[in-house]
Amino acid sequence: MPSSIMEKFESMAYGPAPEDATEVLRWLDAHNRRFGHFINGNWNAPSSTTFETRNPATGELLATVAQGSATDVGAAVAAAQAALPAWQALTGHQRARYLYAFARQVQKHARKLAVLETLDNGKPIRESRDIDIPLVARHFYYHAGWAQLLGPLDETGFTGEDFRGYTPVGVVGQIIPWNFPLLMFAWKVAPALAAGCTVVIKPAEYTPLTALLMAEIADEIGLPTGVLNVINGKGETGAALASHPGLNKVAFTGSTEVGRLIRKETASSAKKLSLELGGKSPYIVFDDADLDSAVEGLVDGIWFNQGQVCCAGSRLLVQERVAEKLYDKIRARMSVLRVGSPLDKAIDIGAIADRVQYDRIEQYIQTGIQEGATCWQPELPMPERGLFLRPTLLTGVAPASTVAQEEIFGPVLAAMTFRTPAEAVELANNTSYGLAACIWSENINVALDVAAQVKAGVVWVNATNLFDAACGFGGYRESGYGREGGKEGMYEYLQPAWLGGAGQDGEPVALPEPGPGSEFAAPDAAQALRHDLLDAAIDRTVKHYIGGKQVRPDSGYSFPVAGADGRLVGHAPLGNRKDIRNAVEAARGAAAKWARQTAHGRAQVLYYLAENLVQRREEIVRKLAAFVGESQAAVEFDTAVERTFSYAAWTDKFEGSVHNPPMRMVAMAMHEAIGTVAVLAGDEAPLLGLFSLLLPAVAMGNTVVAVPGERAATLIGELYQVFDTSDLPGGVVNLVAGKPMELGKTLAEHDDVDAIWSFRDLSASAMVKAASIGNLKQVWTNEGRAVDWFDPAQGEGRWYLRHATQVKNIWVPYGE
Ligand code: NAI
Ligand code: MG
């Protein structure tokens, strides 16, 4: 440290500039440094079981906090349930005023909140003061706006223009992590309260304090008691909350591992679920990029919040020609990063939130070195105590190595090179995650072309780690599902009124399970002959429809399907795992091309399909009539034709939007296909039910493997001809008949299926949820409730289209 003023003037070195923590320490002391839970507007005395929260920069004990038991969780959920009717009965304007009051209080207490956050988490005050807390306030403002615009709620749902016909999901359990404690609190609480839900939230055990200060603020602004409840505790408390039967929705941010547990835990319930999980986001630098800006971006991309950021640009992919030059610049920049007391206003890198995380990161660095990467760390003055880590650059990282694949969640950048844009895309997508990506290039055409191909929910072009309440955030693939922020984030807390709103959804309508019975035709020659004869008399043998072809079932078995009068109508093929695997392969193979097809092109195919369907009206109606009677058959057929027209119409109209975040940026919210969607259809309206699910998926550019109900399974022969003559590329629609529970399980477990929809009974809903945890595919079910497919308000439209797409926000700066 230079001593004289002259020396200081010469070196321009920073002196210490600590933020004053007195006010916050006084607040902690006023609570005797002990905290209970905030339930029904009361502070419950700390229970006998407690845990400690410490300042990771110094190791000092900040407070002792009650560890929530199942009973505490129960009390909090009961309070939220009791508060729900009155909270929903408020007008949107009244709820907006509470959210506005939150926003104002956050601004008023900004300094206190920032200091408390920094003490508890170890993040630099510069970040908590300039990024976290302003974004928290912005989130409450933005959602005050949605509360206002939702308008009053009546029995038809909200009556405002934008979410007309939707109701609040009800009581919500929320579990948040420690990396952005207050920001994640805002991301969860603001949309829930705006939507008319009540909340029980559990902050992370490393960082419970700012949520408790927010609970105090809730009290101050006179938020009705029970609307917001804060329960403290570790993983067990989180598990008790997620599994509580009184919840209508669970929202989770944290590790993919716990996300899987929660998916499984909630499978047998009708709880809505959103998961915001980990990432291993690529940071792609092309040789024409402004390298100095890219380096500056990296500081925010991987050293921001000590790298404990789910969307951190943790994988640097650099075009080979400029790799060494970029590494030199990165090393030079790393050498002037300042690691130290998080309360110091001139510090870049603070402390790691907890010893467990610290050890994990160190272990990853060692693994990287063992697996052949070159490790470089700058010689920086480091604090003598506390959980401080040096910023770390790993170069020469092999794409398949641990540090290239697993989330390190620390200040560690894993670098590798590529030659062509195609290789960059391949490397970028060579991960099971899909949260975010950064693309640096001065060529906007290349950048946007790559942005379209990267599988990620957020793409920053020549920028990094930008957030705004108006722009949805969330992942593709194993980074989770659901979005936070924006209009799409609001939908996570709403559901169509006709589906049964909060408090009135206790009675799911059970559908019959119409799967094939136990009588199966044996595959031996004699039987086959007998069946062929039988089929000749009644109908021809029905095969699966896979990859644009009629395919015999692998088992060789078929099953008889009876009409309403009990008489045999026809046979359907009995599919097995192998048929499903073939169908998924066909769907997968067709996916990229179909998604790239223009919306106009897809619409043309659907119109043509409707036209060809009409050609076969007579035979299809005749068969349908045997199942549902003549009058339904005719109406059902005509409605299916009309629905096909509707989705042809929607194909080029369900478009994304352009956001204007409060900076010189646009964020283009694109509606992208999910990929390969598996569909388990019911059988109440054999043709219409199946079409109502197939069509939106196909219209939005997905490919489909559908298991029709047993009645529709007898129509595969007719449908094959319709699809075949409609220019629908082979593999876009695949129909495999058989036992829906068995085939559905194979589909739910299949890693090449990106989403699974079940519109059968409750057991099918539960099964697909539980079986989908492998690749965390998106799951959408009717929760065993009947859908009136004849009513367009229930059977078609945006609700379907939203589930058939995922939003990718591409952020593009403008100006120099
Ligand atoms: P975690 O997933 O265990 O913790 C997140 C939250 O979940 C905390 O509130 C915790 O108490 C709660 N929780 C833990 N077990 C639970 C259970 N069985 N049921 C319900 N709630 C439960 O994450 P952890 O252990 O703190 O960090 C491990 C790794 O996870 C990190 O190194 C990082 O890779 C990743 N992570 C990702 C985050 C993100 O923002 N996507 C945030 C935090 C961690
Ligand atoms: Mg702590």
PDB file of C-alpha atoms in Angstrom, residues 113-245:
ATOM      1  CA  LEU A 113     -30.852  -4.856   2.650  1.00  0.00           C
ATOM      2  CA  ALA A 114     -27.639  -4.675   0.621  1.00  0.00           C
ATOM      3  CA  VAL A 115     -25.403  -4.744   3.688  1.00  0.00           C
ATOM      4  CA  LEU A 116     -27.344  -7.596   5.277  1.00  0.00           C
ATOM      5  CA  GLU A 117     -27.178  -9.563   2.035  1.00  0.00           C
ATOM      6  CA  THR A 118     -23.450  -9.028   1.780  1.00  0.00           C
ATOM      7  CA  LEU A 119     -22.850  -9.995   5.414  1.00  0.00           C
ATOM      8  CA  ASP A 120     -24.859 -13.193   5.131  1.00  0.00           C
ATOM      9  CA  ASN A 121     -23.777 -14.299   1.658  1.00  0.00           C
ATOM     10  CA  GLY A 122     -20.288 -12.849   1.200  1.00  0.00           C
ATOM     11  CA  LYS A 123     -21.029 -11.150  -2.109  1.00  0.00           C
ATOM     12  CA  PRO A 124     -19.387  -7.767  -2.823  1.00  0.00           C
ATOM     13  CA  ILE A 125     -21.446  -4.820  -1.620  1.00  0.00           C
ATOM     14  CA  ARG A 126     -21.007  -3.301  -5.071  1.00  0.00           C
ATOM     15  CA  GLU A 127     -23.101  -6.142  -6.453  1.00  0.00           C
ATOM     16  CA  SER A 128     -25.746  -6.335  -3.750  1.00  0.00           C
ATOM     17  CA  ARG A 129     -26.110  -2.530  -3.808  1.00  0.00           C
ATOM     18  CA  ASP A 130     -26.045  -1.970  -7.575  1.00  0.00           C
ATOM     19  CA  ILE A 131     -27.500  -5.190  -8.954  1.00  0.00           C
ATOM     20  CA  ASP A 132     -29.403  -7.397  -6.513  1.00  0.00           C
ATOM     21  CA  ILE A 133     -31.408  -4.810  -4.598  1.00  0.00           C
ATOM     22  CA  PRO A 134     -32.371  -2.600  -7.587  1.00  0.00           C
ATOM     23  CA  LEU A 135     -33.535  -5.740  -9.409  1.00  0.00           C
ATOM     24  CA  VAL A 136     -35.576  -6.733  -6.357  1.00  0.00           C
ATOM     25  CA  ALA A 137     -37.341  -3.365  -6.386  1.00  0.00           C
ATOM     26  CA  ARG A 138     -37.858  -3.587 -10.143  1.00  0.00           C
ATOM     27  CA  HIS A 139     -39.424  -7.016  -9.741  1.00  0.00           C
ATOM     28  CA  PHE A 140     -41.976  -5.747  -7.245  1.00  0.00           C
ATOM     29  CA  TYR A 141     -42.798  -2.732  -9.413  1.00  0.00           C
ATOM     30  CA  TYR A 142     -43.239  -4.850 -12.500  1.00  0.00           C
ATOM     31  CA  HIS A 143     -45.526  -7.275 -10.718  1.00  0.00           C
ATOM     32  CA  ALA A 144     -47.510  -4.515  -9.067  1.00  0.00           C
ATOM     33  CA  GLY A 145     -48.300  -3.762 -12.689  1.00  0.00           C
ATOM     34  CA  TRP A 146     -49.561  -7.250 -13.426  1.00  0.00           C
ATOM     35  CA  ALA A 147     -51.698  -7.279 -10.279  1.00  0.00           C
ATOM     36  CA  GLN A 148     -53.268  -4.049 -11.473  1.00  0.00           C
ATOM     37  CA  LEU A 149     -53.917  -5.339 -14.994  1.00  0.00           C
ATOM     38  CA  LEU A 150     -55.350  -8.689 -13.903  1.00  0.00           C
ATOM     39  CA  GLY A 151     -58.380  -6.822 -12.662  1.00  0.00           C
ATOM     40  CA  PRO A 152     -61.022  -8.338 -10.418  1.00  0.00           C
ATOM     41  CA  LEU A 153     -61.531 -12.074 -10.162  1.00  0.00           C
ATOM     42  CA  ASP A 154     -64.979 -13.570 -10.668  1.00  0.00           C
ATOM     43  CA  GLU A 155     -66.200 -17.111 -11.308  1.00  0.00           C
ATOM     44  CA  THR A 156     -64.981 -16.841 -14.919  1.00  0.00           C
ATOM     45  CA  GLY A 157     -61.458 -16.016 -13.763  1.00  0.00           C
ATOM     46  CA  PHE A 158     -59.631 -12.703 -13.912  1.00  0.00           C
ATOM     47  CA  THR A 159     -61.496 -10.119 -15.913  1.00  0.00           C
ATOM     48  CA  GLY A 160     -58.624  -7.894 -17.059  1.00  0.00           C
ATOM     49  CA  GLU A 161     -57.578  -8.097 -20.679  1.00  0.00           C
ATOM     50  CA  ASP A 162     -54.329 -10.021 -20.509  1.00  0.00           C
ATOM     51  CA  PHE A 163     -55.082 -13.054 -18.357  1.00  0.00           C
ATOM     52  CA  ARG A 164     -58.832 -13.192 -18.820  1.00  0.00           C
ATOM     53  CA  GLY A 165     -60.275 -16.540 -17.791  1.00  0.00           C
ATOM     54  CA  TYR A 166     -57.341 -17.496 -15.568  1.00  0.00           C
ATOM     55  CA  THR A 167     -57.431 -18.027 -11.798  1.00  0.00           C
ATOM     56  CA  PRO A 168     -54.700 -18.118  -9.166  1.00  0.00           C
ATOM     57  CA  VAL A 169     -53.254 -21.604  -8.621  1.00  0.00           C
ATOM     58  CA  GLY A 170     -53.686 -21.164  -4.875  1.00  0.00           C
ATOM     59  CA  VAL A 171     -51.231 -21.800  -2.064  1.00  0.00           C
ATOM     60  CA  VAL A 172     -47.642 -21.876  -3.206  1.00  0.00           C
ATOM     61  CA  GLY A 173     -44.567 -23.378  -1.555  1.00  0.00           C
ATOM     62  CA  GLN A 174     -41.304 -21.807  -2.638  1.00  0.00           C
ATOM     63  CA  ILE A 175     -37.764 -22.962  -1.964  1.00  0.00           C
ATOM     64  CA  ILE A 176     -34.877 -20.699  -2.828  1.00  0.00           C
ATOM     65  CA  PRO A 177     -31.077 -20.907  -2.891  1.00  0.00           C
ATOM     66  CA  TRP A 178     -28.367 -18.850  -1.260  1.00  0.00           C
ATOM     67  CA  ASN A 179     -26.602 -17.316  -4.265  1.00  0.00           C
ATOM     68  CA  PHE A 180     -29.091 -14.461  -4.757  1.00  0.00           C
ATOM     69  CA  PRO A 181     -31.109 -14.751  -1.564  1.00  0.00           C
ATOM     70  CA  LEU A 182     -33.216 -11.628  -1.846  1.00  0.00           C
ATOM     71  CA  LEU A 183     -33.448 -11.557  -5.621  1.00  0.00           C
ATOM     72  CA  MET A 184     -34.742 -15.133  -5.655  1.00  0.00           C
ATOM     73  CA  PHE A 185     -37.179 -14.171  -2.906  1.00  0.00           C
ATOM     74  CA  ALA A 186     -38.494 -11.380  -5.150  1.00  0.00           C
ATOM     75  CA  TRP A 187     -38.598 -13.609  -8.243  1.00  0.00           C
ATOM     76  CA  LYS A 188     -40.750 -16.053  -6.330  1.00  0.00           C
ATOM     77  CA  VAL A 189     -42.913 -13.881  -4.107  1.00  0.00           C
ATOM     78  CA  ALA A 190     -43.772 -10.966  -6.411  1.00  0.00           C
ATOM     79  CA  PRO A 191     -45.488 -12.933  -9.217  1.00  0.00           C
ATOM     80  CA  ALA A 192     -47.244 -15.229  -6.729  1.00  0.00           C
ATOM     81  CA  LEU A 193     -48.738 -12.366  -4.752  1.00  0.00           C
ATOM     82  CA  ALA A 194     -49.614 -10.458  -7.915  1.00  0.00           C
ATOM     83  CA  ALA A 195     -51.484 -13.500  -9.227  1.00  0.00           C
ATOM     84  CA  GLY A 196     -53.545 -13.775  -6.050  1.00  0.00           C
ATOM     85  CA  CYS A 197     -51.681 -16.723  -4.555  1.00  0.00           C
ATOM     86  CA  THR A 198     -50.541 -16.954  -0.954  1.00  0.00           C
ATOM     87  CA  VAL A 199     -47.046 -18.078  -0.097  1.00  0.00           C
ATOM     88  CA  VAL A 200     -44.892 -20.157   2.205  1.00  0.00           C
ATOM     89  CA  ILE A 201     -41.259 -19.560   1.330  1.00  0.00           C
ATOM     90  CA  LYS A 202     -38.158 -21.261   2.646  1.00  0.00           C
ATOM     91  CA  PRO A 203     -34.897 -19.367   2.234  1.00  0.00           C
ATOM     92  CA  ALA A 204     -31.635 -21.277   1.989  1.00  0.00           C
ATOM     93  CA  GLU A 205     -29.962 -22.209   5.247  1.00  0.00           C
ATOM     94  CA  TYR A 206     -26.724 -20.336   4.407  1.00  0.00           C
ATOM     95  CA  THR A 207     -28.556 -17.071   3.836  1.00  0.00           C
ATOM     96  CA  PRO A 208     -31.864 -16.735   5.692  1.00  0.00           C
ATOM     97  CA  LEU A 209     -31.547 -13.149   6.885  1.00  0.00           C
ATOM     98  CA  THR A 210     -32.760 -10.861   4.114  1.00  0.00           C
ATOM     99  CA  ALA A 211     -35.966 -12.891   3.710  1.00  0.00           C
ATOM    100  CA  LEU A 212     -36.604 -12.295   7.409  1.00  0.00           C
ATOM    101  CA  LEU A 213     -36.077  -8.586   6.976  1.00  0.00           C
ATOM    102  CA  MET A 214     -38.571  -8.738   4.088  1.00  0.00           C
ATOM    103  CA  ALA A 215     -41.055 -10.459   6.383  1.00  0.00           C
ATOM    104  CA  GLU A 216     -40.647  -7.554   8.740  1.00  0.00           C
ATOM    105  CA  ILE A 217     -41.310  -5.201   5.852  1.00  0.00           C
ATOM    106  CA  ALA A 218     -44.449  -7.190   4.966  1.00  0.00           C
ATOM    107  CA  ASP A 219     -45.616  -6.555   8.497  1.00  0.00           C
ATOM    108  CA  GLU A 220     -44.794  -2.853   8.225  1.00  0.00           C
ATOM    109  CA  ILE A 221     -46.755  -2.356   5.034  1.00  0.00           C
ATOM    110  CA  GLY A 222     -49.746  -4.127   6.581  1.00  0.00           C
ATOM    111  CA  LEU A 223     -49.802  -7.090   4.227  1.00  0.00           C
ATOM    112  CA  PRO A 224     -52.765  -9.212   5.386  1.00  0.00           C
ATOM    113  CA  THR A 225     -51.553 -11.891   7.769  1.00  0.00           C
ATOM    114  CA  GLY A 226     -50.919 -15.321   6.313  1.00  0.00           C
ATOM    115  CA  VAL A 227     -50.427 -14.071   2.751  1.00  0.00           C
ATOM    116  CA  LEU A 228     -46.657 -14.377   3.101  1.00  0.00           C
ATOM    117  CA  ASN A 229     -45.082 -16.863   5.490  1.00  0.00           C
ATOM    118  CA  VAL A 230     -41.363 -17.437   5.862  1.00  0.00           C
ATOM    119  CA  ILE A 231     -40.159 -20.718   7.253  1.00  0.00           C
ATOM    120  CA  ASN A 232     -36.492 -21.381   7.997  1.00  0.00           C
ATOM    121  CA  GLY A 233     -34.544 -24.554   7.812  1.00  0.00           C
ATOM    122  CA  LYS A 234     -32.326 -26.860   5.868  1.00  0.00           C
ATOM    123  CA  GLY A 235     -33.103 -29.497   3.255  1.00  0.00           C
ATOM    124  CA  GLU A 236     -35.486 -31.466   5.509  1.00  0.00           C
ATOM    125  CA  THR A 237     -37.634 -28.407   6.012  1.00  0.00           C
ATOM    126  CA  GLY A 238     -37.652 -27.864   2.255  1.00  0.00           C
ATOM    127  CA  ALA A 239     -38.675 -31.476   1.717  1.00  0.00           C
ATOM    128  CA  ALA A 240     -41.465 -31.171   4.293  1.00  0.00           C
ATOM    129  CA  LEU A 241     -42.715 -28.069   2.494  1.00  0.00           C
ATOM    130  CA  ALA A 242     -42.549 -29.509  -1.027  1.00  0.00           C
ATOM    131  CA  SER A 243     -44.448 -32.617   0.019  1.00  0.00           C
ATOM    132  CA  HIS A 244     -47.134 -30.840   2.042  1.00  0.00           C
ATOM    133  CA  PRO A 245     -50.540 -31.807   0.640  1.00  0.00           C
TER     134      PRO A 245
END
